[in-house]
Short mmCIF file of C-alpha atoms and ligand atoms in Angstrom, two decimals:
data_model
loop_
_atom_site.label_atom_id
_atom_site.label_comp_id
_atom_site.label_asym_id
_atom_site.label_seq_id
_atom_site.Cartn_x
_atom_site.Cartn_y
_atom_site.Cartn_z
CA MET Z 66 0.73 -35.05 -89.55
CA LYS Z 67 -2.93 -33.55 -88.90
CA ARG Z 68 -5.17 -33.07 -91.54
CA LEU Z 69 -7.37 -30.55 -91.91
CA ALA Z 70 -10.23 -28.89 -94.03
CA ILE Z 71 -10.50 -25.28 -93.23
CA LEU Z 72 -14.14 -24.70 -94.31
CA GLY Z 73 -14.09 -20.71 -94.47
CA SER Z 74 -10.88 -19.70 -95.33
CA THR Z 75 -10.83 -16.90 -96.56
CA GLY Z 76 -12.31 -15.54 -93.30
CA SER Z 77 -11.08 -13.78 -90.01
CA ILE Z 78 -10.99 -17.20 -88.24
CA GLY Z 79 -10.40 -19.41 -91.65
CA ARG Z 80 -7.24 -16.88 -92.40
CA HIS Z 81 -5.91 -17.25 -88.21
CA THR Z 82 -5.99 -21.19 -88.63
CA LEU Z 83 -4.06 -20.63 -91.72
CA ASP Z 84 -1.23 -18.21 -89.90
CA VAL Z 85 -1.51 -21.40 -86.83
CA VAL Z 86 -1.07 -23.49 -89.68
CA ALA Z 87 2.91 -22.19 -91.25
CA ALA Z 88 4.17 -21.61 -88.08
CA HIS Z 89 3.95 -25.17 -87.48
CA PRO Z 90 4.82 -26.82 -91.11
CA ASN Z 91 5.77 -30.04 -90.06
CA GLU Z 92 2.08 -30.64 -88.12
CA PHE Z 93 -0.21 -29.97 -90.03
CA GLN Z 94 -0.74 -30.48 -93.95
CA VAL Z 95 -4.05 -28.53 -95.04
CA THR Z 96 -5.81 -31.04 -97.28
CA ALA Z 97 -8.86 -28.45 -98.79
CA LEU Z 98 -10.45 -25.54 -98.60
CA ALA Z 99 -13.28 -24.03 -98.66
CA ALA Z 100 -14.52 -20.34 -99.48
CA GLY Z 101 -17.47 -18.17 -100.55
CA SER Z 102 -16.24 -15.54 -103.33
CA ASN Z 103 -12.71 -14.30 -102.90
CA LEU Z 104 -11.17 -16.09 -105.10
CA ASP Z 105 -7.70 -13.57 -105.15
CA LEU Z 106 -6.97 -14.75 -101.21
CA LEU Z 107 -8.95 -17.96 -102.13
CA GLU Z 108 -5.61 -18.62 -104.96
CA ARG Z 109 -2.96 -16.99 -102.70
CA GLN Z 110 -3.96 -19.15 -99.97
CA ALA Z 111 -3.98 -22.35 -102.56
CA ARG Z 112 -0.45 -21.47 -103.53
CA SER Z 113 1.44 -21.51 -100.45
CA PHE Z 114 -0.93 -23.82 -98.49
CA ARG Z 115 -1.41 -26.28 -101.70
CA PRO Z 116 -5.13 -28.24 -100.86
CA GLY Z 117 -5.83 -31.22 -103.33
CA LEU Z 118 -9.76 -29.44 -102.90
CA LEU Z 119 -10.89 -26.21 -103.14
CA ALA Z 120 -14.32 -25.48 -102.62
CA VAL Z 121 -16.48 -22.02 -103.30
CA ALA Z 122 -20.05 -21.47 -103.16
CA ASN Z 123 -20.76 -21.04 -106.87
CA GLU Z 124 -20.68 -23.12 -110.58
CA ALA Z 125 -18.75 -19.70 -111.68
CA GLY Z 126 -16.97 -19.55 -108.48
CA ARG Z 127 -15.54 -22.80 -109.59
CA ALA Z 128 -14.93 -22.30 -113.30
CA GLU Z 129 -12.52 -19.21 -112.98
CA LEU Z 130 -10.53 -20.98 -110.18
CA CYS Z 131 -10.57 -24.44 -112.95
CA ARG Z 132 -8.91 -21.34 -115.16
CA ARG Z 133 -7.29 -20.03 -112.91
CA PHE Z 134 -5.51 -23.85 -111.57
CA ALA Z 135 -5.75 -25.62 -114.83
CA GLY Z 136 -2.99 -27.95 -115.30
CA ALA Z 137 -2.44 -27.74 -111.48
CA GLY Z 138 -4.24 -30.54 -109.91
CA ILE Z 139 -6.15 -28.68 -107.76
CA GLU Z 140 -9.60 -30.64 -108.00
CA VAL Z 141 -12.63 -27.82 -107.64
CA ALA Z 142 -15.91 -27.87 -106.60
CA SER Z 143 -18.74 -25.60 -105.51
CA GLY Z 144 -22.23 -25.27 -103.90
CA PRO Z 145 -22.82 -27.16 -100.70
CA ALA Z 146 -21.84 -30.15 -102.42
CA GLY Z 147 -18.09 -28.66 -102.76
CA LEU Z 148 -18.76 -28.22 -99.24
CA CYS Z 149 -19.23 -31.14 -98.25
CA ARG Z 150 -17.15 -32.85 -100.08
CA ALA Z 151 -14.22 -30.77 -98.41
CA ALA Z 152 -15.67 -31.62 -95.00
CA THR Z 153 -15.75 -35.28 -95.79
CA LEU Z 154 -12.63 -36.24 -97.91
CA PRO Z 155 -11.70 -39.32 -95.97
CA GLU Z 156 -8.03 -38.89 -95.56
CA VAL Z 157 -9.22 -35.58 -93.53
CA ASP Z 158 -8.20 -35.86 -89.98
CA VAL Z 159 -9.78 -31.69 -88.52
CA VAL Z 160 -12.27 -30.12 -89.99
CA VAL Z 161 -12.37 -26.39 -89.10
CA SER Z 162 -15.64 -25.15 -89.37
CA ALA Z 163 -15.80 -21.74 -89.63
CA ILE Z 164 -18.20 -20.18 -92.60
CA VAL Z 165 -20.61 -17.67 -90.81
CA GLY Z 166 -24.37 -18.07 -90.20
CA ALA Z 167 -26.77 -21.29 -91.52
CA ALA Z 168 -24.15 -22.21 -94.72
CA GLY Z 169 -21.83 -23.86 -92.38
CA LEU Z 170 -25.07 -25.85 -91.13
CA ARG Z 171 -24.59 -28.30 -93.89
CA PRO Z 172 -20.67 -29.01 -94.23
CA THR Z 173 -20.25 -29.08 -90.09
CA MET Z 174 -23.01 -31.93 -90.35
CA ALA Z 175 -21.39 -33.95 -93.10
CA ALA Z 176 -18.31 -33.83 -91.17
CA ALA Z 177 -20.10 -35.25 -88.02
CA ARG Z 178 -21.94 -37.35 -90.05
CA ALA Z 179 -17.92 -38.94 -91.04
CA GLY Z 180 -16.99 -38.95 -88.05
CA LYS Z 181 -14.76 -35.65 -87.87
CA VAL Z 182 -12.98 -34.74 -85.35
CA ILE Z 183 -14.70 -31.28 -85.66
CA ALA Z 184 -12.68 -27.64 -84.60
CA LEU Z 185 -15.93 -25.27 -84.06
CA ALA Z 186 -16.32 -21.66 -84.82
CA ASN Z 187 -19.33 -21.52 -86.84
CA LYS Z 188 -21.62 -21.70 -83.44
CA GLU Z 189 -25.01 -20.78 -85.28
CA SER Z 190 -25.13 -24.44 -86.65
CA LEU Z 191 -24.79 -25.55 -82.67
CA VAL Z 192 -27.65 -23.02 -82.17
CA MET Z 193 -29.73 -23.63 -85.21
CA ALA Z 194 -29.19 -27.96 -84.51
CA GLY Z 195 -27.73 -28.41 -81.15
CA GLY Z 196 -29.69 -31.50 -80.27
CA LEU Z 197 -28.87 -33.44 -83.88
CA LEU Z 198 -25.27 -32.43 -84.93
CA THR Z 199 -24.24 -33.59 -80.43
CA ALA Z 200 -26.25 -36.98 -80.97
CA GLU Z 201 -24.64 -37.36 -84.52
CA VAL Z 202 -21.40 -36.93 -83.72
CA ARG Z 203 -21.13 -39.07 -80.19
CA ARG Z 204 -23.16 -41.93 -83.17
CA GLN Z 205 -19.68 -41.54 -84.78
CA ARG Z 206 -17.58 -41.45 -82.62
CA GLY Z 207 -16.52 -38.14 -84.04
CA ARG Z 208 -15.52 -34.69 -81.47
CA ILE Z 209 -16.63 -31.09 -81.73
CA LEU Z 210 -13.92 -28.74 -80.33
CA PRO Z 211 -14.27 -26.08 -78.89
CA VAL Z 212 -12.41 -22.80 -81.83
CA ASP Z 213 -14.95 -20.16 -79.66
CA SER Z 214 -12.45 -17.97 -77.19
CA GLU Z 215 -14.81 -18.30 -74.47
CA HIS Z 216 -16.02 -21.94 -75.11
CA SER Z 217 -11.76 -22.97 -75.00
CA ALA Z 218 -11.80 -21.71 -72.01
CA ILE Z 219 -14.33 -23.31 -70.45
CA PHE Z 220 -13.55 -26.53 -72.10
CA GLN Z 221 -9.70 -26.24 -70.79
CA CYS Z 222 -11.07 -25.50 -67.20
CA LEU Z 223 -13.67 -28.51 -67.29
CA ASN Z 224 -9.93 -30.28 -67.09
CA GLY Z 225 -9.88 -29.24 -63.89
CA GLY Z 226 -12.40 -30.88 -61.91
CA ASP Z 227 -15.50 -33.63 -62.09
CA ARG Z 228 -17.83 -32.70 -64.17
CA ARG Z 229 -20.70 -33.51 -61.35
CA GLN Z 230 -19.53 -30.55 -59.70
CA VAL Z 231 -19.87 -27.51 -61.54
CA ARG Z 232 -22.01 -25.64 -60.85
CA ARG Z 233 -22.08 -23.22 -64.09
CA LEU Z 234 -20.27 -21.98 -66.72
CA ILE Z 235 -19.92 -17.98 -66.52
CA LEU Z 236 -19.11 -16.67 -69.44
CA THR Z 237 -17.39 -13.26 -70.14
CA ALA Z 238 -18.37 -10.43 -72.72
CA SER Z 239 -16.68 -7.21 -73.93
CA GLY Z 240 -20.35 -5.38 -73.97
CA GLY Z 241 -19.07 -4.12 -77.38
CA PRO Z 242 -18.95 -0.93 -78.84
CA PHE Z 243 -22.09 0.80 -77.04
CA ARG Z 244 -21.44 -1.17 -73.61
CA GLY Z 245 -21.65 2.64 -71.99
CA LEU Z 246 -23.71 4.58 -74.35
CA PRO Z 247 -27.09 5.04 -73.70
CA SER Z 248 -30.55 3.12 -75.22
CA SER Z 249 -31.98 6.93 -76.60
CA ALA Z 250 -28.66 7.08 -78.78
CA PHE Z 251 -29.07 3.77 -80.10
CA ALA Z 252 -31.06 4.49 -83.62
CA ALA Z 253 -28.53 6.44 -84.23
CA ILE Z 254 -25.93 4.07 -84.02
CA THR Z 255 -24.56 3.54 -88.12
CA PRO Z 256 -23.12 0.01 -89.50
CA GLU Z 257 -19.59 1.79 -89.96
CA GLN Z 258 -19.49 2.57 -85.49
CA ALA Z 259 -20.97 -0.53 -84.77
CA LEU Z 260 -18.23 -2.26 -86.63
CA HIS Z 261 -15.30 -1.18 -84.94
CA HIS Z 262 -14.94 -3.72 -82.06
CA PRO Z 263 -12.94 -2.16 -79.18
CA THR Z 264 -11.49 -5.79 -78.40
CA TRP Z 265 -11.48 -8.71 -81.17
CA SER Z 266 -11.70 -8.09 -85.14
CA MET Z 267 -14.03 -10.42 -86.30
CA GLY Z 268 -15.91 -10.63 -89.48
CA PRO Z 269 -19.28 -8.66 -89.79
CA LYS Z 270 -21.42 -10.47 -88.98
CA ILE Z 271 -20.16 -11.63 -85.69
CA THR Z 272 -19.14 -8.21 -84.74
CA ILE Z 273 -22.79 -6.76 -85.13
CA ASP Z 274 -24.05 -10.14 -82.95
CA SER Z 275 -21.11 -8.65 -80.04
CA ALA Z 276 -22.84 -5.18 -80.39
CA THR Z 277 -26.36 -6.13 -79.96
CA LEU Z 278 -25.05 -9.39 -77.30
CA MET Z 279 -26.82 -11.46 -79.41
CA ASN Z 280 -22.80 -12.55 -80.30
CA LYS Z 281 -23.44 -13.97 -76.03
CA GLY Z 282 -26.77 -14.82 -76.42
CA LEU Z 283 -25.96 -17.22 -79.65
CA GLU Z 284 -22.43 -18.57 -77.21
CA VAL Z 285 -24.75 -19.49 -74.20
CA ILE Z 286 -26.42 -21.90 -76.63
CA GLU Z 287 -23.20 -22.92 -78.48
CA ALA Z 288 -22.12 -23.47 -74.66
CA GLY Z 289 -24.99 -25.44 -73.55
CA TRP Z 290 -24.71 -27.67 -76.56
CA LEU Z 291 -21.25 -28.13 -76.04
CA PHE Z 292 -21.40 -28.78 -72.24
CA ASP Z 293 -24.40 -30.16 -72.19
CA VAL Z 294 -25.63 -28.25 -69.47
CA PRO Z 295 -29.34 -26.63 -69.55
CA VAL Z 296 -28.87 -22.78 -70.08
CA ASP Z 297 -29.78 -22.10 -66.84
CA ARG Z 298 -26.79 -22.48 -65.93
CA VAL Z 299 -24.96 -20.82 -68.40
CA ASP Z 300 -24.51 -17.18 -66.99
CA VAL Z 301 -23.18 -14.30 -68.13
CA ILE Z 302 -21.06 -11.13 -67.37
CA VAL Z 303 -18.92 -8.51 -68.84
CA HIS Z 304 -15.72 -7.98 -69.02
CA PRO Z 305 -14.52 -5.05 -70.55
CA GLN Z 306 -10.58 -6.30 -71.53
CA SER Z 307 -11.50 -9.52 -72.66
CA THR Z 308 -8.39 -11.26 -70.59
CA VAL Z 309 -9.92 -13.99 -68.69
CA HIS Z 310 -12.41 -15.77 -71.36
CA SER Z 311 -14.69 -17.67 -69.27
CA MET Z 312 -15.13 -18.69 -66.06
CA VAL Z 313 -16.38 -22.66 -64.33
CA GLU Z 314 -17.83 -21.83 -61.07
CA TYR Z 315 -17.47 -25.02 -59.26
CA VAL Z 316 -20.01 -26.86 -56.26
CA ASP Z 317 -17.74 -25.44 -53.85
CA GLY Z 318 -17.68 -21.92 -54.83
CA ALA Z 319 -13.68 -22.42 -56.42
CA LEU Z 320 -13.38 -20.58 -59.86
CA LEU Z 321 -11.77 -21.87 -62.70
CA ALA Z 322 -10.89 -19.11 -65.33
CA GLN Z 323 -8.78 -19.17 -68.05
CA LEU Z 324 -6.99 -15.96 -68.83
CA GLY Z 325 -4.56 -14.85 -72.73
CA VAL Z 326 -4.80 -12.13 -74.69
CA PRO Z 327 -7.81 -11.02 -77.52
CA ASP Z 328 -5.67 -13.45 -79.44
CA MET Z 329 -8.09 -16.37 -81.54
CA ARG Z 330 -5.00 -18.03 -82.59
CA VAL Z 331 -4.96 -19.05 -78.68
CA PRO Z 332 -8.85 -20.76 -78.80
CA ILE Z 333 -7.65 -21.90 -82.77
CA GLN Z 334 -4.06 -24.09 -81.90
CA TYR Z 335 -5.56 -25.05 -78.89
CA ALA Z 336 -8.57 -26.77 -81.56
CA LEU Z 337 -5.76 -28.01 -84.04
CA THR Z 338 -3.63 -29.75 -81.44
CA TYR Z 339 -5.55 -30.43 -78.45
CA PRO Z 340 -4.63 -32.68 -76.25
CA GLU Z 341 -1.20 -31.57 -76.98
CA ARG Z 342 0.07 -27.96 -76.44
CA ARG Z 343 2.72 -25.96 -78.73
CA ALA Z 344 4.19 -22.19 -78.90
CA CYS Z 345 1.79 -20.16 -80.31
CA PRO Z 346 2.28 -17.09 -82.40
CA ALA Z 347 -0.14 -14.85 -80.80
CA ALA Z 348 2.02 -12.54 -78.10
CA PRO Z 349 1.40 -14.46 -74.15
CA LEU Z 350 -0.09 -12.06 -71.48
CA ARG Z 351 2.18 -9.87 -69.81
CA LEU Z 352 -0.59 -9.72 -66.65
CA GLU Z 353 2.27 -6.00 -65.62
CA THR Z 354 0.66 -4.55 -68.61
CA LEU Z 355 -2.95 -4.40 -67.48
CA ALA Z 356 -4.78 -1.68 -66.35
CA GLY Z 357 -6.88 -3.54 -64.10
CA LEU Z 358 -9.62 -6.23 -64.58
CA THR Z 359 -13.51 -4.95 -63.96
CA PHE Z 360 -17.18 -7.45 -64.26
CA GLU Z 361 -20.05 -5.75 -64.47
CA SER Z 362 -23.70 -7.23 -64.96
CA VAL Z 363 -24.73 -7.13 -68.25
CA ASP Z 364 -27.75 -4.27 -69.09
CA ARG Z 365 -31.17 -6.89 -69.82
CA GLU Z 366 -32.89 -3.37 -70.57
CA ARG Z 367 -30.50 -2.31 -72.82
CA PHE Z 368 -29.72 -5.71 -74.52
CA PRO Z 369 -32.66 -7.65 -75.25
CA CYS Z 370 -31.14 -9.88 -77.94
CA LEU Z 371 -29.52 -11.94 -74.37
CA ASP Z 372 -32.22 -13.02 -73.30
CA LEU Z 373 -34.08 -13.52 -76.72
CA ALA Z 374 -31.52 -16.16 -76.99
CA TYR Z 375 -32.21 -17.86 -73.36
CA ASP Z 376 -36.08 -17.19 -74.35
CA ALA Z 377 -35.58 -18.91 -77.63
CA ALA Z 378 -33.15 -21.87 -75.70
CA ARG Z 379 -35.35 -22.96 -73.47
CA ALA Z 380 -38.50 -23.20 -75.65
CA GLY Z 381 -36.28 -25.59 -77.52
CA GLY Z 382 -37.46 -27.39 -80.67
CA CYS Z 383 -37.39 -25.38 -83.79
CA MET Z 384 -36.58 -21.61 -81.27
CA PRO Z 385 -33.29 -21.57 -81.98
CA ALA Z 386 -33.03 -21.86 -85.58
CA VAL Z 387 -35.90 -18.82 -85.59
CA LEU Z 388 -34.00 -17.06 -83.58
CA ASN Z 389 -30.89 -17.58 -85.33
CA ALA Z 390 -32.53 -16.93 -89.17
CA ALA Z 391 -34.29 -13.88 -88.15
CA ASN Z 392 -30.61 -12.28 -86.51
CA GLU Z 393 -28.70 -12.62 -89.71
CA VAL Z 394 -31.35 -10.76 -91.23
CA ALA Z 395 -31.81 -8.27 -89.37
CA VAL Z 396 -27.95 -8.11 -89.07
CA GLY Z 397 -28.41 -7.76 -92.88
CA TRP Z 398 -30.89 -4.98 -92.94
CA PHE Z 399 -28.82 -3.55 -90.23
CA LEU Z 400 -25.47 -3.88 -92.43
CA GLY Z 401 -27.82 -2.00 -95.95
CA ARG Z 402 -28.96 0.68 -93.81
CA ARG Z 403 -32.70 -0.57 -94.33
CA ILE Z 404 -33.00 -0.61 -90.32
CA GLY Z 405 -31.57 1.04 -87.48
CA PHE Z 406 -29.52 -0.86 -84.73
CA ASP Z 407 -32.27 -0.28 -81.94
CA ALA Z 408 -34.50 -2.68 -84.37
CA ILE Z 409 -32.98 -5.58 -84.11
CA PRO Z 410 -34.62 -7.51 -81.02
CA GLY Z 411 -37.82 -6.26 -82.42
CA VAL Z 412 -37.49 -8.29 -85.93
CA ILE Z 413 -36.01 -10.93 -83.74
CA ARG Z 414 -38.54 -10.94 -80.74
CA LYS Z 415 -41.44 -10.74 -83.15
CA ALA Z 416 -39.77 -13.52 -85.45
CA LEU Z 417 -40.12 -15.51 -82.77
CA ASP Z 418 -43.12 -14.68 -80.98
CA GLY Z 419 -45.52 -15.44 -84.20
CA TRP Z 420 -43.49 -18.20 -84.88
CA PRO Z 421 -45.24 -22.14 -83.92
CA ARG Z 422 -43.06 -23.68 -81.25
CA GLN Z 423 -42.01 -27.95 -82.92
CA GLU Z 424 -39.92 -30.08 -82.73
CA VAL Z 425 -36.81 -30.64 -85.71
CA ALA Z 426 -36.20 -33.91 -86.86
CA SER Z 427 -33.72 -32.73 -89.39
CA VAL Z 428 -30.99 -31.03 -90.33
CA GLU Z 429 -33.49 -30.57 -93.42
CA GLU Z 430 -36.71 -29.66 -91.08
CA VAL Z 431 -33.94 -26.97 -90.03
CA LEU Z 432 -32.83 -25.35 -92.97
CA GLU Z 433 -37.18 -25.76 -94.24
CA VAL Z 434 -37.79 -23.52 -90.67
CA ASP Z 435 -34.50 -21.18 -91.31
CA GLY Z 436 -35.91 -20.89 -95.13
CA ALA Z 437 -39.51 -19.80 -93.80
CA VAL Z 438 -38.63 -17.50 -90.94
CA ARG Z 439 -36.45 -15.63 -94.17
CA ARG Z 440 -39.16 -15.67 -96.33
CA ARG Z 441 -41.35 -14.57 -93.79
CA LEU Z 442 -39.58 -11.75 -92.78
CA GLU Z 443 -38.67 -10.39 -96.56
CA ASP Z 444 -42.49 -10.63 -97.62
CA HIS Z 445 -43.30 -8.28 -94.58
P1 NAD T 61 -15.96 -14.02 -92.16
O1 NAD T 61 -17.12 -13.25 -92.41
O2 NAD T 61 -14.87 -13.08 -91.44
O3 NAD T 61 -15.65 -15.26 -92.94
C1 NAD T 61 -16.70 -16.31 -93.33
C2 NAD T 61 -16.38 -17.49 -93.64
O4 NAD T 61 -17.12 -17.59 -94.56
C3 NAD T 61 -15.48 -16.66 -94.78
O5 NAD T 61 -14.12 -17.68 -95.36
C4 NAD T 61 -16.28 -16.72 -96.92
O6 NAD T 61 -16.02 -16.55 -98.16
C5 NAD T 61 -16.81 -18.06 -95.78
N1 NAD T 61 -18.52 -18.13 -96.28
C6 NAD T 61 -19.79 -17.34 -95.90
N2 NAD T 61 -20.74 -18.04 -96.71
C7 NAD T 61 -19.92 -19.23 -97.33
C8 NAD T 61 -20.88 -19.93 -98.56
N3 NAD T 61 -21.77 -19.64 -98.51
N4 NAD T 61 -20.77 -21.39 -98.67
C9 NAD T 61 -18.81 -21.10 -98.54
N5 NAD T 61 -18.03 -20.43 -97.20
C10 NAD T 61 -18.94 -19.21 -97.20
O7 NAD T 61 -16.41 -14.70 -90.64
P2 NAD T 61 -15.96 -15.11 -89.38
O8 NAD T 61 -15.53 -13.63 -88.27
O9 NAD T 61 -14.65 -15.08 -89.72
O10 NAD T 61 -16.65 -16.01 -88.16
C11 NAD T 61 -16.58 -17.45 -88.97
C12 NAD T 61 -17.74 -17.86 -88.44
O11 NAD T 61 -16.85 -18.68 -86.52
C13 NAD T 61 -19.08 -17.43 -87.56
O12 NAD T 61 -20.20 -18.22 -87.17
C14 NAD T 61 -18.39 -17.42 -86.35
O13 NAD T 61 -19.51 -16.71 -85.22
C15 NAD T 61 -17.38 -17.53 -85.40
N6 NAD T 61 -16.54 -17.07 -84.63
C16 NAD T 61 -15.51 -16.34 -85.19
C17 NAD T 61 -14.36 -15.38 -84.24
C18 NAD T 61 -14.01 -14.52 -84.66
O14 NAD T 61 -13.08 -13.90 -83.67
N7 NAD T 61 -13.58 -13.86 -86.04
C19 NAD T 61 -14.70 -15.51 -82.57
C20 NAD T 61 -15.41 -16.94 -82.61
C21 NAD T 61 -16.68 -17.57 -83.24
MG1 MG T 62 -16.91 -15.44 -78.70
#
């Protein structure tokens, strides 16, 4: 029986994780659930999975949940400290890190400090503090297992060969909903259009990131840290069918790929059962139903966010955290109709250009940079 803490249980990844758990009641036990503000869903999840600890974003949520679970023997915590408590409970074996954005960094680092196995969906924490996080995982002899579908694919393809003989990693990108749209039409894109992803159903922030291709930029940085390769050996190719989830190219030119239906329950489950495999609630891929698999280069002019991410990664230090913070602000502004879709890359570029590169030695320093970038953007 593996005991799980699921951070972000009410989100897209969190709900898919609980689906996997429900399919294997003898393998997994939910020890803690943490979420933001969807108390009704969190309550329903808690009533069916019976965790000992619930953590919510704020004190008002905590008070309300205490009322709803009075006498039920469930502890309720709140705020960053509550998330960290869920991430570090001694009885927890695997922490599923699936909070969206920078809010995931502290609890993910707490899990690393506690030596936990981390099933990582929250790519932002690796983007912001990949060096610190991976060093802590090594120090405590913990492990990060990728949940992101591309990274799960690469992780699986790396099992087939010697790491030293890898030439490059190739991440596939669906290209998002605007793959074929001329950039002259980008200014008129509405949040509703951008929230409609062609192949994956995900939370709003990552869906916008997929439309700008910033998601792929964040994933390039994530892959660099997860697999210990420089980002210049991580390439991106557009593959609209989202069937090939990513590839590894070896020095002899052999390409290993992992294929499957675009259903996050497959990579989530692999992270939870690793190194074992189990039957999965997702439908298997039927090759004969595919009309074809196509690949094309990324149009880097229309989707400049990808190169902004490469640039921030090459610069290193605090710059990936600056990239991430500016992107979160820009996405929020776009969803709030304060800026157009076409203005997102410019907000991020300006933040990066105006920021002095500095080393970051702790999560606190990273979060200081994160806060300072957000304040500066809001002041302008
Ligand atoms: P989502 O918006 O659907 O869910 C986010 C979750 O985080 C919710 O449970 C929310 O309550 C919680 N949350 C947010 N702020 C919080 C806070 N301050 N305190 C406590 N909880 C908080 O997002 P998602 O699509 O599930 O994505 C989650 C993470 O997984 C992101 O980092 C995303 O990049 C990554 N990811 C998602 C997918 C996908 O298919 N959805 C695929 C790969 C990676
Ligand atoms: Mg992905």
